[in-house]
Amino acid sequence: METKSTTVSTPSNFIKNIVNEDLKSGKVSQVITRFPPEPNGYLHIGHAKSICLNFELADEFKGLTNLRFDDTNPVKEDTEYVESIKADVAWLGFQWDGLFFASNYFEEMYNRALVLIRKGLAYVDNQTADEIRETRGTLTQPGTNSPYRERSVEENLDLFERMRAGEFKDGERVLRAKIDMSSPNINLRDPIIYRVVHAHHHNTGDAWCIYPMYAFAHPLEDAIEGVTHSICTLEFEDQRPFYDWVVRECEMPNVPRQYEFARLNLTNTVMSKRKLKQLVDEKAVDGWDDPRMPTISGLRRRGFTAEAIRNFSREIGVARSYSVVDSKMLDHFIREDLKLKALRTMGVLNPLKVVITNYPEDQVEMLDMENNAENPEMGTRQIPFSREIYIEQDDFMENPPNKYFRLFPGNEVRLKNAYFIKCNDFIKDENGKVVELHCTYDVETKSGSGFTGRKVKGTIHWVDAKSAIPAEFRLYEPLILDNEENEDASFLENLNPNSLQIIQGFVEDNMKQAQPHDKFQFFRHGYFNVDPKHTTSDRLVFNLIVSLKSSFEV
Ligand code: ATP
Ligand code: MG
């Protein structure tokens, strides 16, 4: 597991400026932020953005960050998700200061609701959810008061206690804040703050049958923990007045402030736990950690590093306006991260056997190869070369078009770090498919020998046939074809049928030692990760992380 070594200085952004001001003016003495996921799914790259923002902000000002599970909805939450979220945050390189569950505050939240009732600021309503919605009014029309709005404090205390005691069925009673049914902000039109739900909770079991609503619970959670800067996404901007109302009227000693930023959207990516869960449940993918998923566990299995994700999050910055980030930008950061770290090696996809007819039988020579041409510190290795090798089927054409510089009958190419070879003949199977080439090599042309006799235009890669290890390559394209999906359209209809392509081939014999999550650059192909799920002691599976080239630069 990677650990965060030093405090990084993040680029300036509006939230950082606010924190700076608050510290300077003495409004806060120590910054406390939180990352508050609901444990109803696995975290995705959007959450990573929020994690980096909260942890790095606090870190930079020597503050604290809590990991808090916002588990106030018993129905969708699960301990499997709790564990995966902890693992993902830690893998990203962050250590939380406090680890909290909102459900541990249920008693305190209940008591705060009593404070509201006693102040005449909350009442029990008998109306159904539909009735409440219908009387809420619209953006242009005020709502109408509930017939139960003027209940006495005593009656409300009694009813709320009976709600807790289990006297009512789901939906029969709710507790509402009593604010203003004609407020221009619909969120202030007597929002529901407690509802009856007879369901088992992953943490509190059957202790409760009333649960606080998110909009009421969240400000209390922040206040209980002494959070100073509560950072959330823009959809919650209209909730801010109610957030402040709850903190004030519940008489919370600590006063957190909410700040909103634009959520991360990525091209060709669905970014909602609900939709990702649908992909998993409908088996469109191989679980939450399928390498095509934008989940942190999927990105990790694909081969993305925590450092690349952190750098990406930092670079895209913190904005207040809606935008969609090109997913190629994330690719850029993983290329940058692996460029000087990954061993560069030869992997042959869709192999074609080549017999070098003038190479002595039984001879094997060891050739020098740099481990990373851009990073000499990674040293060199020796790779075997002998009479039979594999090249890629794509590197030979019987009838090549113009400007095809790879192998074709009569043409000569350079084998990377080895010799020039010339194609003299080929063998086809009964279907007319070329299955073997016969070539000759020129001993004079050995790589590194300083040969200048003649030039060839093409260089191709290869592996020694006798020692090569079979391997499976899994190539990926975006899971979703375009980004036009909206909340209503079924994104499942936009699934890319070519998102996974499985190809067999060979890798160099030194790959015997490869371990899950080792990362390599295969020449001419891209960066690959040893898949932790499918790789076994006798089966190597590589996930394409990202191809070598991109038209995108930041
Ligand atoms: P989803 O709709 O994917 O379930 P959510 O916002 O409901 O996301 P939570 O578990 O409530 O998921 O989110 C935890 C934190 O992560 C919240 O503070 C939320 O603002 C933040 N977050 C979620 N999605 C994004 C995103 N795409 N970009 C930035 N922050 C995000
Ligand atoms: Mg949510």
XYZ file of C-alpha atoms and ligand atoms in Angstrom:
586
model
C 0.000 0.000 0.000
C 1.249 3.454 -0.883
C 1.541 5.933 1.905
C 1.529 9.642 1.606
C 5.038 10.809 2.239
C 4.918 14.552 2.309
C 2.340 17.248 2.428
C 1.653 18.495 -1.041
C 0.869 22.028 -1.884
C -2.327 22.067 -3.900
C -3.064 24.719 -6.500
C -5.029 27.598 -5.120
C -8.817 27.398 -5.311
C -11.755 29.256 -3.844
C -12.211 26.869 -0.918
C -8.559 27.082 -0.025
C -8.822 30.866 -0.075
C -11.771 30.715 2.321
C -9.855 28.441 4.679
C -6.900 30.788 4.560
C -9.109 33.745 5.460
C -10.844 31.857 8.263
C -7.531 30.930 9.835
C -6.139 34.426 9.451
C -9.191 36.097 10.970
C -9.255 33.581 13.815
C -12.735 32.383 12.858
C -11.395 28.877 13.079
C -8.286 27.681 14.870
C -8.031 24.272 13.252
C -9.507 23.128 9.987
C -11.627 20.000 10.185
C -13.006 18.464 7.001
C -14.735 15.181 6.386
C -15.387 12.714 3.622
C -18.947 11.451 4.173
C -19.856 8.569 1.842
C -23.087 6.697 2.123
C -22.098 2.997 2.287
C -24.475 1.994 -0.491
C -21.916 1.137 -3.169
C -18.242 1.248 -4.070
C -16.443 4.562 -4.441
C -15.805 5.981 -7.899
C -13.397 8.490 -9.394
C -15.793 11.332 -8.484
C -15.466 10.344 -4.846
C -11.697 10.250 -5.282
C -11.871 13.886 -6.256
C -13.766 14.704 -3.065
C -11.417 12.570 -0.951
C -8.333 14.309 -2.331
C -9.907 17.713 -1.877
C -10.912 17.154 1.745
C -7.779 15.360 2.897
C -5.283 17.549 1.090
C -6.983 20.748 2.190
C -6.883 19.801 5.864
C -3.404 18.407 5.489
C -2.046 21.575 4.032
C -3.289 23.589 7.005
C -2.338 20.965 9.585
C -5.973 20.164 10.134
C -7.951 16.959 10.500
C -10.135 14.899 8.193
C -12.742 12.412 9.305
C -14.018 9.479 7.363
C -17.687 9.414 8.228
C -20.171 6.894 6.980
C -23.391 8.676 6.273
C -25.470 5.666 7.106
C -28.849 7.107 7.992
C -30.799 5.117 5.413
C -31.052 1.510 6.636
C -32.367 0.020 3.426
C -29.478 0.367 0.988
C -26.476 0.179 3.257
C -24.163 -2.712 3.808
C -20.949 -3.541 5.683
C -19.363 -4.856 2.472
C -19.471 -1.275 1.234
C -18.084 0.073 4.509
C -15.041 -2.181 4.177
C -14.467 -1.394 0.506
C -14.654 2.349 1.184
C -12.068 2.138 3.969
C -9.778 0.109 1.729
C -10.140 2.568 -1.151
C -9.459 5.686 0.924
C -6.388 4.048 2.451
C -5.161 2.876 -0.946
C -5.484 6.413 -2.272
C -2.906 7.269 0.365
C -4.961 9.005 3.034
C -5.218 8.362 6.736
C -8.373 9.552 8.403
C -8.213 11.116 11.832
C -11.637 10.058 13.078
C -13.640 7.121 11.782
C -17.315 7.735 12.468
C -20.737 6.393 11.683
C -23.599 8.865 11.502
C -25.784 6.105 12.929
C -23.863 6.375 16.202
C -25.364 9.851 16.564
C -28.986 8.671 16.328
C -29.643 9.315 20.013
C -28.186 12.804 19.845
C -30.109 13.548 16.654
C -33.290 12.410 18.347
C -32.588 14.743 21.247
C -31.942 17.621 18.856
C -35.281 16.939 17.213
C -36.826 17.219 20.680
C -35.161 20.635 21.038
C -36.946 21.717 17.868
C -40.296 20.348 19.035
C -40.008 22.128 22.387
C -39.258 25.376 20.598
C -42.346 24.914 18.449
C -40.132 24.379 15.396
C -41.128 20.821 14.520
C -44.395 18.916 14.356
C -45.665 15.432 13.658
C -47.657 15.213 10.457
C -50.211 12.498 9.651
C -50.276 13.286 5.953
C -48.943 10.769 3.466
C -45.759 11.438 1.515
C -47.906 12.133 -1.556
C -50.066 14.631 0.269
C -47.004 16.388 1.604
C -45.513 16.602 -1.863
C -48.746 17.905 -3.352
C -49.087 20.676 -0.791
C -45.492 21.812 -1.124
C -46.291 24.269 -3.899
C -44.006 25.013 -6.829
C -41.290 27.484 -7.725
C -43.997 30.041 -8.528
C -46.661 29.002 -6.014
C -46.394 28.857 -2.252
C -47.224 25.642 -0.430
C -50.155 25.203 1.945
C -49.979 24.479 5.625
C -50.613 20.986 6.887
C -53.784 20.586 8.960
C -51.507 19.102 11.659
C -49.139 22.052 11.719
C -50.563 23.668 14.829
C -50.344 20.698 17.134
C -49.255 21.576 20.645
C -45.743 20.946 21.842
C -47.060 18.298 24.265
C -48.915 16.474 21.559
C -45.876 16.535 19.280
C -43.577 15.251 22.021
C -45.999 12.446 22.727
C -46.407 11.496 19.066
C -42.721 11.626 18.304
C -42.027 9.382 21.269
C -44.652 6.949 19.998
C -43.082 7.054 16.537
C -39.863 5.962 18.138
C -41.628 3.296 20.175
C -42.841 1.642 16.995
C -46.510 2.479 17.263
C -46.794 3.551 13.625
C -46.239 1.781 10.356
C -43.889 3.045 7.657
C -45.235 6.293 6.231
C -47.960 6.793 8.833
C -46.287 9.697 10.580
C -43.375 12.010 9.867
C -41.707 14.750 11.828
C -41.429 18.016 9.917
C -39.507 21.176 10.604
C -41.855 24.114 11.007
C -40.391 26.927 8.956
C -42.344 28.609 6.193
C -44.634 26.994 3.609
C -44.357 30.034 1.385
C -40.579 30.362 1.457
C -39.123 31.027 -2.015
C -36.689 28.208 -1.190
C -38.720 25.018 -1.410
C -36.272 23.280 0.913
C -37.535 25.496 3.722
C -41.202 24.554 3.254
C -41.483 22.418 6.355
C -39.089 19.677 5.203
C -39.492 16.182 6.622
C -36.779 15.495 9.193
C -37.774 12.060 10.517
C -39.662 9.164 9.004
C -40.772 5.757 10.177
C -38.855 2.864 8.573
C -39.111 -0.576 10.085
C -35.873 -1.989 8.720
C -32.744 -3.596 10.070
C -29.774 -1.233 10.109
C -26.242 -2.512 9.394
C -24.892 -0.777 12.504
C -27.753 -0.169 14.927
C -29.657 -3.337 14.149
C -33.288 -3.054 15.247
C -32.746 -0.347 17.851
C -34.534 2.251 15.746
C -37.608 2.377 13.601
C -37.417 6.099 12.912
C -34.590 7.510 10.843
C -33.492 11.113 10.268
C -33.572 12.508 6.756
C -30.263 13.346 5.118
C -30.847 17.111 5.075
C -31.439 17.137 8.824
C -28.800 14.570 9.755
C -25.917 15.923 7.737
C -25.549 19.344 9.389
C -25.863 17.700 12.800
C -23.143 15.170 11.959
C -20.834 17.960 10.851
C -21.585 19.996 13.955
C -21.146 17.041 16.331
C -17.686 16.369 14.905
C -16.675 20.018 14.943
C -16.241 20.064 11.177
C -15.347 23.594 10.131
C -15.598 23.370 6.345
C -18.219 20.993 5.038
C -17.505 20.554 1.355
C -20.179 19.124 -0.877
C -21.266 19.220 -4.491
C -23.323 21.975 -6.087
C -26.669 20.159 -5.977
C -26.699 20.979 -2.274
C -26.417 24.723 -2.707
C -30.167 25.238 -2.201
C -29.961 23.139 0.944
C -27.508 25.500 2.576
C -30.174 27.728 4.227
C -31.742 24.641 5.806
C -28.307 23.370 6.826
C -27.684 26.641 8.661
C -31.193 26.589 10.127
C -30.654 23.116 11.605
C -27.320 24.028 13.165
C -28.734 27.230 14.628
C -32.130 26.032 15.841
C -30.820 22.767 17.226
C -28.407 24.936 19.218
C -25.302 23.090 18.155
C -22.219 24.452 19.929
C -20.015 24.077 16.846
C -21.032 25.891 13.698
C -19.838 24.224 10.498
C -20.133 25.995 7.150
C -21.095 24.334 3.917
C -19.245 25.077 0.675
C -20.191 23.691 -2.692
C -18.067 22.793 -5.690
C -18.913 21.286 -9.070
C -18.902 17.504 -9.104
C -16.511 15.708 -11.377
C -17.999 14.418 -14.606
C -15.922 12.423 -17.077
C -16.616 11.744 -20.732
C -17.837 8.227 -21.534
C -18.320 7.504 -17.873
C -21.336 6.915 -15.678
C -20.669 8.325 -12.277
C -23.379 7.324 -9.904
C -23.329 4.459 -7.474
C -26.885 3.620 -8.422
C -25.991 3.157 -12.076
C -22.750 1.378 -11.329
C -24.668 -1.002 -9.085
C -27.040 -1.639 -11.966
C -24.107 -2.611 -14.191
C -22.950 -5.033 -11.517
C -26.392 -6.453 -10.749
C -27.232 -6.969 -14.407
C -23.837 -8.591 -14.976
C -22.840 -6.126 -17.675
C -19.449 -6.140 -15.948
C -17.411 -8.542 -13.856
C -18.212 -6.970 -10.469
C -17.506 -3.588 -8.911
C -13.792 -3.965 -9.632
C -14.152 -4.761 -13.327
C -11.263 -2.889 -14.969
C -13.739 -0.976 -17.140
C -15.528 0.448 -14.119
C -14.750 4.005 -12.964
C -14.728 2.728 -9.394
C -11.539 3.133 -7.411
C -11.336 -0.658 -7.153
C -11.848 -0.972 -10.915
C -9.201 1.625 -11.673
C -6.822 -0.116 -9.277
C -7.391 -3.484 -10.933
C -6.984 -1.874 -14.342
C -3.595 -0.600 -13.168
C -4.091 3.049 -12.287
C -1.902 4.180 -9.424
C -3.005 6.202 -6.440
C -0.438 8.822 -7.356
C -1.871 9.273 -10.847
C -5.373 9.660 -9.441
C -4.200 12.195 -6.865
C -2.327 14.183 -9.496
C -5.354 14.125 -11.760
C -7.650 15.346 -8.971
C -5.291 18.142 -8.107
C -4.800 19.240 -11.676
C -8.487 19.451 -12.606
C -8.937 21.874 -9.743
C -11.988 22.957 -7.831
C -14.612 24.903 -9.713
C -18.090 26.180 -9.112
C -19.334 25.714 -12.643
C -20.530 22.550 -14.334
C -18.048 20.875 -16.628
C -17.164 17.517 -18.114
C -13.530 16.480 -17.995
C -12.124 14.502 -20.901
C -11.279 11.035 -19.600
C -8.114 11.211 -21.719
C -6.813 13.542 -19.074
C -6.850 10.735 -16.521
C -4.961 8.601 -19.053
C -2.383 11.332 -19.359
C -1.623 11.189 -15.640
C -1.143 7.434 -15.527
C 1.207 7.599 -18.523
C 3.178 10.309 -16.783
C 3.350 8.293 -13.594
C 4.513 5.075 -15.260
C 6.781 6.553 -17.894
C 9.964 6.285 -15.881
C 8.868 3.510 -13.518
C 7.533 0.727 -15.700
C 9.826 -1.914 -17.155
C 9.688 -1.791 -20.958
C 9.338 -5.212 -22.385
C 8.177 -7.152 -25.421
C 4.788 -8.757 -25.574
C 3.460 -10.302 -28.749
C -0.302 -10.211 -29.253
C -1.789 -12.517 -31.897
C 1.513 -14.306 -32.532
C 2.928 -15.464 -35.862
C 5.842 -17.895 -35.819
C 9.003 -16.923 -37.684
C 11.712 -19.458 -38.459
C 15.116 -17.914 -39.132
C 16.325 -20.551 -41.521
C 19.995 -19.583 -41.553
C 20.290 -19.332 -37.756
C 22.101 -22.322 -36.251
C 19.784 -24.865 -34.700
C 20.144 -25.222 -30.924
C 21.993 -21.931 -30.646
C 20.686 -19.436 -28.099
C 22.322 -16.078 -27.600
C 21.586 -13.510 -24.966
C 20.977 -9.953 -26.161
C 21.185 -6.778 -24.110
C 18.075 -4.778 -23.556
C 17.538 -1.596 -21.573
C 14.850 -1.892 -18.943
C 13.658 1.630 -19.637
C 15.292 3.667 -22.390
C 14.204 6.913 -20.740
C 15.483 5.912 -17.329
C 18.983 4.384 -17.465
C 18.924 3.881 -13.693
C 16.602 0.949 -14.267
C 19.516 -0.934 -15.796
C 19.554 -3.607 -18.458
C 18.597 -7.244 -18.827
C 19.427 -10.079 -21.180
C 16.876 -11.649 -23.441
C 17.263 -14.911 -25.353
C 17.280 -15.052 -29.144
C 17.214 -18.230 -31.207
C 16.076 -19.754 -34.480
C 12.350 -19.496 -33.826
C 10.626 -16.377 -32.669
C 7.126 -14.897 -32.554
C 6.154 -11.602 -34.108
C 2.686 -10.124 -34.393
C 0.380 -11.132 -37.207
C -0.122 -7.433 -37.919
C 3.580 -7.037 -38.631
C 3.382 -9.151 -41.783
C 1.378 -8.631 -44.948
C 1.420 -10.803 -48.012
C 0.322 -7.919 -50.243
C 1.212 -4.720 -48.449
C -0.076 -1.293 -49.393
C 2.346 1.542 -50.115
C 4.342 2.758 -47.156
C 4.021 -0.493 -45.273
C 7.500 -0.883 -43.839
C 7.078 -4.028 -41.830
C 7.528 -7.587 -43.096
C 6.360 -8.713 -46.506
C 7.898 -11.122 -48.996
C 11.304 -9.802 -49.979
C 11.402 -7.026 -47.388
C 13.876 -6.582 -44.572
C 13.126 -5.170 -41.091
C 14.961 -4.709 -37.849
C 14.044 -6.917 -34.920
C 14.209 -4.721 -31.866
C 17.586 -5.066 -30.123
C 18.494 -8.028 -32.370
C 19.178 -8.394 -36.113
C 17.797 -7.471 -39.503
C 15.671 -10.242 -40.902
C 14.347 -10.673 -44.417
C 11.193 -12.539 -45.358
C 11.704 -15.181 -48.020
C 8.709 -17.435 -47.757
C 5.577 -18.171 -45.794
C 3.259 -21.069 -45.066
C -0.515 -20.932 -45.105
C -3.003 -23.231 -43.429
C -5.942 -24.840 -45.200
C -7.973 -21.644 -44.744
C -5.379 -19.509 -46.463
C -4.193 -17.905 -43.248
C -0.474 -17.254 -42.969
C 0.794 -19.356 -40.067
C 4.577 -19.295 -40.406
C 7.235 -17.118 -41.992
C 10.612 -18.207 -43.223
C 13.236 -15.526 -42.898
C 16.975 -15.164 -42.953
C 18.995 -12.982 -40.671
C 22.189 -11.056 -41.346
C 24.723 -11.668 -38.598
C 26.465 -8.364 -39.434
C 23.467 -6.304 -38.420
C 23.458 -7.138 -34.720
C 22.080 -4.331 -32.620
C 24.835 -2.343 -30.928
C 27.502 -3.587 -33.327
C 27.696 -0.251 -35.110
C 26.534 -1.716 -38.411
C 25.973 1.028 -40.998
C 25.918 -1.002 -44.195
C 22.290 -0.345 -45.060
C 19.134 0.950 -43.483
C 15.695 -0.510 -42.966
C 12.551 1.468 -42.407
C 10.696 -0.801 -40.048
C 11.493 -2.046 -36.542
C 9.271 -4.703 -35.045
C 9.234 -6.439 -31.688
C 9.359 -10.151 -31.064
C 9.850 -12.825 -28.424
C 11.978 -15.939 -28.485
C 9.617 -18.843 -29.219
C 11.220 -21.520 -27.077
C 11.402 -19.510 -23.862
C 8.369 -17.240 -24.276
C 5.559 -17.508 -21.777
C 1.942 -17.625 -22.928
C -0.077 -14.672 -21.725
C -3.521 -13.214 -22.062
C -3.984 -9.564 -22.907
C -7.204 -7.807 -22.058
C -7.735 -4.680 -24.091
C -10.325 -2.148 -23.069
C -12.376 0.559 -24.673
C -14.784 2.855 -22.843
C -17.711 0.985 -21.363
C -20.161 3.666 -22.381
C -20.217 4.848 -25.965
C -21.072 8.492 -25.519
C -21.932 10.901 -22.841
C -25.425 11.769 -23.922
C -27.069 9.638 -21.321
C -29.191 11.529 -18.884
C -31.012 10.480 -15.742
C -33.934 9.041 -17.730
C -32.321 7.409 -20.740
C -31.106 3.921 -20.116
C -27.329 4.129 -20.209
C -27.384 0.366 -20.482
C -28.385 0.870 -24.098
C -25.186 2.797 -24.707
C -22.862 0.004 -23.653
C -19.903 -0.440 -25.965
C -19.949 -4.025 -27.299
C -16.168 -3.834 -27.808
C -15.302 -2.625 -24.340
C -13.375 -5.830 -23.618
C -11.263 -7.722 -26.116
C -9.336 -10.791 -24.980
C -6.211 -11.634 -26.965
C -3.710 -14.439 -26.521
C 0.000 -14.037 -27.016
C 3.443 -14.384 -25.518
C 5.716 -12.415 -23.241
C 9.430 -12.566 -22.470
C 10.550 -15.366 -20.185
C 11.609 -12.921 -17.477
C 7.889 -12.335 -16.843
C 7.877 -15.572 -14.858
C 8.369 -13.441 -11.786
C 5.558 -11.031 -12.508
C 3.227 -10.488 -9.560
C -0.328 -9.167 -9.471
C -0.327 -5.397 -9.913
C 3.148 -5.258 -11.473
C 3.060 -2.739 -14.277
C 4.847 -2.924 -17.614
C 5.122 -1.069 -20.833
C 4.824 -3.411 -23.772
C 6.580 -1.875 -26.718
C 4.289 -0.338 -29.270
C 1.189 -1.228 -27.234
C 0.986 0.605 -23.979
C 1.000 0.163 -20.249
C -0.336 -3.040 -18.725
C -1.107 -4.281 -15.228
C -0.913 -7.893 -14.085
C -4.551 -8.654 -13.315
C -4.933 -9.680 -9.663
C -8.115 -11.652 -10.189
C -7.352 -13.874 -13.170
C -3.617 -14.337 -12.844
C -2.574 -17.651 -11.307
C 0.776 -19.390 -10.943
C 0.426 -20.785 -14.452
C -1.670 -18.154 -16.173
C -0.592 -14.573 -16.760
C -3.294 -12.031 -17.528
C -2.519 -8.433 -18.375
C -4.941 -5.515 -18.331
C -4.307 -2.692 -20.737
C -4.164 0.400 -18.550
C -3.652 2.880 -21.331
C -2.193 2.877 -24.813
C 1.084 4.646 -25.504
C -0.138 7.580 -27.468
C -2.783 10.147 -26.965
C -3.737 13.215 -28.865
C -4.451 14.850 -25.561
C -1.917 16.918 -23.644
C -2.423 19.055 -20.593
P -23.517 8.881 -6.105
O -24.636 9.656 -6.733
O -22.504 8.407 -7.052
O -24.019 7.805 -5.202
P -23.271 10.514 -3.885
O -22.937 11.950 -3.870
O -24.666 10.138 -3.603
O -22.764 9.928 -5.222
P -22.069 9.932 -1.412
O -21.646 8.648 -0.861
O -23.201 10.628 -0.776
O -22.371 9.691 -2.932
O -20.848 10.922 -1.589
C -19.804 11.105 -0.671
C -19.097 12.379 -1.035
O -18.536 12.294 -2.340
C -20.048 13.547 -1.039
O -19.458 14.593 -0.289
C -20.194 13.905 -2.481
O -20.371 15.271 -2.640
C -18.872 13.436 -3.085
N -19.025 13.091 -4.497
C -19.836 12.149 -5.020
N -19.758 12.145 -6.364
C -18.863 13.102 -6.709
C -18.340 13.599 -7.949
N -18.723 13.089 -9.120
N -17.434 14.599 -7.916
C -17.043 15.100 -6.741
N -17.486 14.697 -5.550
C -18.391 13.705 -5.510
Mg -25.886 9.708 -2.142
